[in-house]
PDB file of C-alpha atoms in Angstrom:
ATOM      1  CA  GLN L  14      -1.565  15.113 -11.838  1.00 83.00           C
ATOM      2  CA  VAL L  15      -0.360  12.441  -9.433  1.00 93.00           C
ATOM      3  CA  GLN L  16       0.309   8.861 -10.411  1.00 95.00           C
ATOM      4  CA  LEU L  17       0.919   5.874  -8.161  1.00 96.00           C
ATOM      5  CA  VAL L  18       2.697   2.832  -9.530  1.00 96.00           C
ATOM      6  CA  GLU L  19       2.944  -0.454  -7.648  1.00 97.00           C
ATOM      7  CA  SER L  20       5.613  -3.039  -8.257  1.00 97.00           C
ATOM      8  CA  GLY L  21       6.890  -6.238  -6.719  1.00 97.00           C
ATOM      9  CA  GLY L  22       3.896  -8.503  -7.139  1.00 97.00           C
ATOM     10  CA  GLY L  23       4.060 -11.958  -8.584  1.00 97.00           C
ATOM     11  CA  LEU L  24       3.623 -15.656  -7.998  1.00 98.00           C
ATOM     12  CA  VAL L  25       5.000 -17.208  -4.830  1.00 98.00           C
ATOM     13  CA  GLN L  26       4.700 -20.482  -2.981  1.00 97.00           C
ATOM     14  CA  PRO L  27       3.054 -20.721   0.422  1.00 98.00           C
ATOM     15  CA  GLY L  28       5.438 -19.553   3.091  1.00 98.00           C
ATOM     16  CA  GLY L  29       7.267 -17.272   0.694  1.00 98.00           C
ATOM     17  CA  SER L  30       7.787 -13.532   0.821  1.00 98.00           C
ATOM     18  CA  LEU L  31       7.255 -10.562  -1.434  1.00 98.00           C
ATOM     19  CA  ARG L  32       7.938  -6.886  -1.069  1.00 98.00           C
ATOM     20  CA  LEU L  33       5.580  -4.463  -2.732  1.00 98.00           C
ATOM     21  CA  SER L  34       6.553  -0.911  -3.543  1.00 98.00           C
ATOM     22  CA  CYS L  35       4.429   2.033  -4.547  1.00 98.00           C
ATOM     23  CA  VAL L  36       5.963   5.214  -5.892  1.00 97.00           C
ATOM     24  CA  ALA L  37       4.097   8.475  -6.290  1.00 97.00           C
ATOM     25  CA  SER L  38       5.066  10.964  -8.948  1.00 95.00           C
ATOM     26  CA  GLY L  39       3.757  14.273 -10.190  1.00 93.00           C
ATOM     27  CA  ARG L  40       2.709  17.366  -8.322  1.00 90.00           C
ATOM     28  CA  ILE L  41       3.410  16.581  -4.676  1.00 92.00           C
ATOM     29  CA  PHE L  42       3.704  19.129  -1.918  1.00 90.00           C
ATOM     30  CA  ARG L  43       3.191  16.891   1.079  1.00 90.00           C
ATOM     31  CA  LEU L  44       2.642  13.191   1.600  1.00 93.00           C
ATOM     32  CA  GLU L  45       0.202  12.319   4.344  1.00 94.00           C
ATOM     33  CA  ALA L  46      -1.133   8.898   5.264  1.00 96.00           C
ATOM     34  CA  MET L  47      -0.342   5.920   3.065  1.00 97.00           C
ATOM     35  CA  GLY L  48      -1.845   2.486   2.989  1.00 98.00           C
ATOM     36  CA  TRP L  49      -2.221  -0.832   1.285  1.00 98.00           C
ATOM     37  CA  TYR L  50      -5.517  -2.497   0.426  1.00 98.00           C
ATOM     38  CA  ARG L  51      -6.283  -5.763  -1.253  1.00 98.00           C
ATOM     39  CA  GLN L  52      -9.180  -7.281  -3.122  1.00 98.00           C
ATOM     40  CA  ALA L  53      -9.688 -10.929  -3.902  1.00 96.00           C
ATOM     41  CA  PRO L  54     -12.101 -12.053  -6.633  1.00 91.00           C
ATOM     42  CA  GLY L  55     -15.673 -11.852  -5.422  1.00 93.00           C
ATOM     43  CA  LYS L  56     -14.721 -10.069  -2.223  1.00 95.00           C
ATOM     44  CA  GLU L  57     -14.755  -6.496  -1.057  1.00 97.00           C
ATOM     45  CA  ARG L  58     -11.622  -4.413  -0.937  1.00 97.00           C
ATOM     46  CA  GLU L  59     -10.124  -4.460   2.526  1.00 97.00           C
ATOM     47  CA  LEU L  60      -7.503  -2.523   4.390  1.00 98.00           C
ATOM     48  CA  VAL L  61      -4.240  -4.387   4.861  1.00 98.00           C
ATOM     49  CA  ALA L  62      -2.097  -1.773   6.561  1.00 98.00           C
ATOM     50  CA  ASP L  63      -1.621   1.943   6.754  1.00 98.00           C
ATOM     51  CA  ILE L  64       0.990   4.327   8.051  1.00 98.00           C
ATOM     52  CA  THR L  65       0.982   7.971   9.027  1.00 96.00           C
ATOM     53  CA  ARG L  66       3.539  10.474   7.886  1.00 91.00           C
ATOM     54  CA  ASP L  67       5.297  10.106  11.232  1.00 91.00           C
ATOM     55  CA  GLY L  68       5.449   6.341  10.989  1.00 94.00           C
ATOM     56  CA  LEU L  69       2.532   5.173  13.125  1.00 97.00           C
ATOM     57  CA  THR L  70       1.142   1.938  11.725  1.00 98.00           C
ATOM     58  CA  ASN L  71      -1.875  -0.275  11.983  1.00 97.00           C
ATOM     59  CA  TYR L  72      -2.648  -3.637  10.427  1.00 98.00           C
ATOM     60  CA  ALA L  73      -5.563  -5.852   9.660  1.00 98.00           C
ATOM     61  CA  ASP L  74      -5.782  -8.717  12.119  1.00 98.00           C
ATOM     62  CA  SER L  75      -5.253 -11.196   9.312  1.00 97.00           C
ATOM     63  CA  VAL L  76      -1.766  -9.888   8.535  1.00 98.00           C
ATOM     64  CA  LYS L  77      -0.437  -8.832  11.922  1.00 98.00           C
ATOM     65  CA  GLY L  78       2.959 -10.299  12.571  1.00 98.00           C
ATOM     66  CA  ARG L  79       3.433 -11.249   8.923  1.00 98.00           C
ATOM     67  CA  PHE L  80       3.171  -8.018   6.953  1.00 98.00           C
ATOM     68  CA  PHE L  81       5.065  -4.826   7.634  1.00 98.00           C
ATOM     69  CA  ILE L  82       4.424  -1.422   6.143  1.00 98.00           C
ATOM     70  CA  SER L  83       7.054   1.287   5.870  1.00 97.00           C
ATOM     71  CA  ARG L  84       7.629   4.499   3.977  1.00 97.00           C
ATOM     72  CA  ASP L  85      10.357   6.680   2.588  1.00 95.00           C
ATOM     73  CA  ASN L  86       9.102  10.221   2.320  1.00 93.00           C
ATOM     74  CA  ALA L  87      12.162  11.381   0.407  1.00 93.00           C
ATOM     75  CA  LYS L  88      11.396   8.812  -2.287  1.00 95.00           C
ATOM     76  CA  ASN L  89       7.610   9.267  -2.235  1.00 95.00           C
ATOM     77  CA  THR L  90       7.368   5.558  -1.637  1.00 96.00           C
ATOM     78  CA  VAL L  91       5.441   3.158   0.570  1.00 97.00           C
ATOM     79  CA  TYR L  92       6.414  -0.480   0.989  1.00 98.00           C
ATOM     80  CA  LEU L  93       4.670  -3.618   2.109  1.00 98.00           C
ATOM     81  CA  GLN L  94       6.858  -6.495   3.195  1.00 98.00           C
ATOM     82  CA  MET L  95       4.804  -9.687   3.096  1.00 98.00           C
ATOM     83  CA  ASN L  96       6.092 -12.782   4.852  1.00 98.00           C
ATOM     84  CA  SER L  97       4.686 -16.240   5.484  1.00 98.00           C
ATOM     85  CA  LEU L  98       2.312 -15.845   2.582  1.00 98.00           C
ATOM     86  CA  ASP L  99      -0.628 -18.198   2.368  1.00 97.00           C
ATOM     87  CA  PHE L 100      -3.396 -18.918  -0.137  1.00 97.00           C
ATOM     88  CA  GLU L 101      -5.696 -16.452   1.606  1.00 96.00           C
ATOM     89  CA  ASP L 102      -3.302 -13.641   0.713  1.00 98.00           C
ATOM     90  CA  THR L 103      -3.945 -14.032  -3.004  1.00 98.00           C
ATOM     91  CA  ALA L 104      -5.417 -10.749  -4.214  1.00 98.00           C
ATOM     92  CA  VAL L 105      -4.787  -7.582  -6.121  1.00 98.00           C
ATOM     93  CA  TYR L 106      -2.968  -5.194  -3.827  1.00 98.00           C
ATOM     94  CA  TYR L 107      -3.566  -1.479  -4.164  1.00 98.00           C
ATOM     95  CA  CYS L 108      -1.651   1.344  -2.601  1.00 98.00           C
ATOM     96  CA  ARG L 109      -3.408   4.482  -1.472  1.00 98.00           C
ATOM     97  CA  MET L 110      -1.936   7.824  -0.564  1.00 96.00           C
ATOM     98  CA  HIS L 111      -3.259  11.067   0.809  1.00 96.00           C
ATOM     99  CA  ILE L 112      -1.365  13.779  -1.021  1.00 93.00           C
ATOM    100  CA  GLY L 113      -1.494  17.537  -0.885  1.00 88.00           C
ATOM    101  CA  ALA L 114      -0.517  18.927  -4.271  1.00 83.00           C
ATOM    102  CA  VAL L 115      -0.101  22.518  -3.094  1.00 83.00           C
ATOM    103  CA  GLU L 116       0.201  24.292   0.215  1.00 83.00           C
ATOM    104  CA  ARG L 117      -3.075  24.756   2.122  1.00 84.00           C
ATOM    105  CA  GLU L 118      -5.011  22.599  -0.306  1.00 83.00           C
ATOM    106  CA  LEU L 119      -6.950  19.704   1.174  1.00 89.00           C
ATOM    107  CA  PRO L 120      -5.172  16.425   0.561  1.00 90.00           C
ATOM    108  CA  LYS L 121      -6.642  14.164  -2.068  1.00 94.00           C
ATOM    109  CA  ILE L 122      -6.769  10.395  -2.125  1.00 96.00           C
ATOM    110  CA  TYR L 123      -4.914   8.610  -4.891  1.00 96.00           C
ATOM    111  CA  TRP L 124      -4.974   4.944  -5.800  1.00 97.00           C
ATOM    112  CA  GLY L 125      -2.549   2.811  -7.720  1.00 97.00           C
ATOM    113  CA  ARG L 126      -3.691   0.459 -10.446  1.00 97.00           C
ATOM    114  CA  GLY L 127      -2.921  -2.607  -8.359  1.00 97.00           C
ATOM    115  CA  ALA L 128      -0.382  -5.402  -8.237  1.00 97.00           C
ATOM    116  CA  GLN L 129      -1.339  -9.054  -8.472  1.00 98.00           C
ATOM    117  CA  VAL L 130      -0.096 -11.320  -5.718  1.00 98.00           C
ATOM    118  CA  THR L 131      -0.756 -15.006  -6.237  1.00 98.00           C
ATOM    119  CA  VAL L 132       0.138 -17.615  -3.655  1.00 98.00           C
ATOM    120  CA  SER L 133       0.056 -21.094  -5.116  1.00 96.00           C
ATOM    121  CA  SER L 134       1.751 -24.431  -4.608  1.00 92.00           C
TER     122      SER L 134
END
């Protein structure tokens, strides 16, 4: 069984920064793509950023230039550095990972439970 645990969320003022972390544990043979999604109340879950195993990244237009995704394969961890936070960034942030538990097995998608990020003055 694989578990993903996010950390680093909290309450910040507009213009502030937070760094989210997501650590995977359990049966892990190979980490593939990783990503961050967010969901605000009453809205659909949306992609924030994702990153391939080799470090190629892409971002939602709304966060380009402000958010930065990175990963540490040795630590089974994906990060999301969030800068210049604004009210529109308030949401629950979820990490997602494609993980192969054993060799030659198709990777499965795993989700974290979410981390609350609240931007308020």
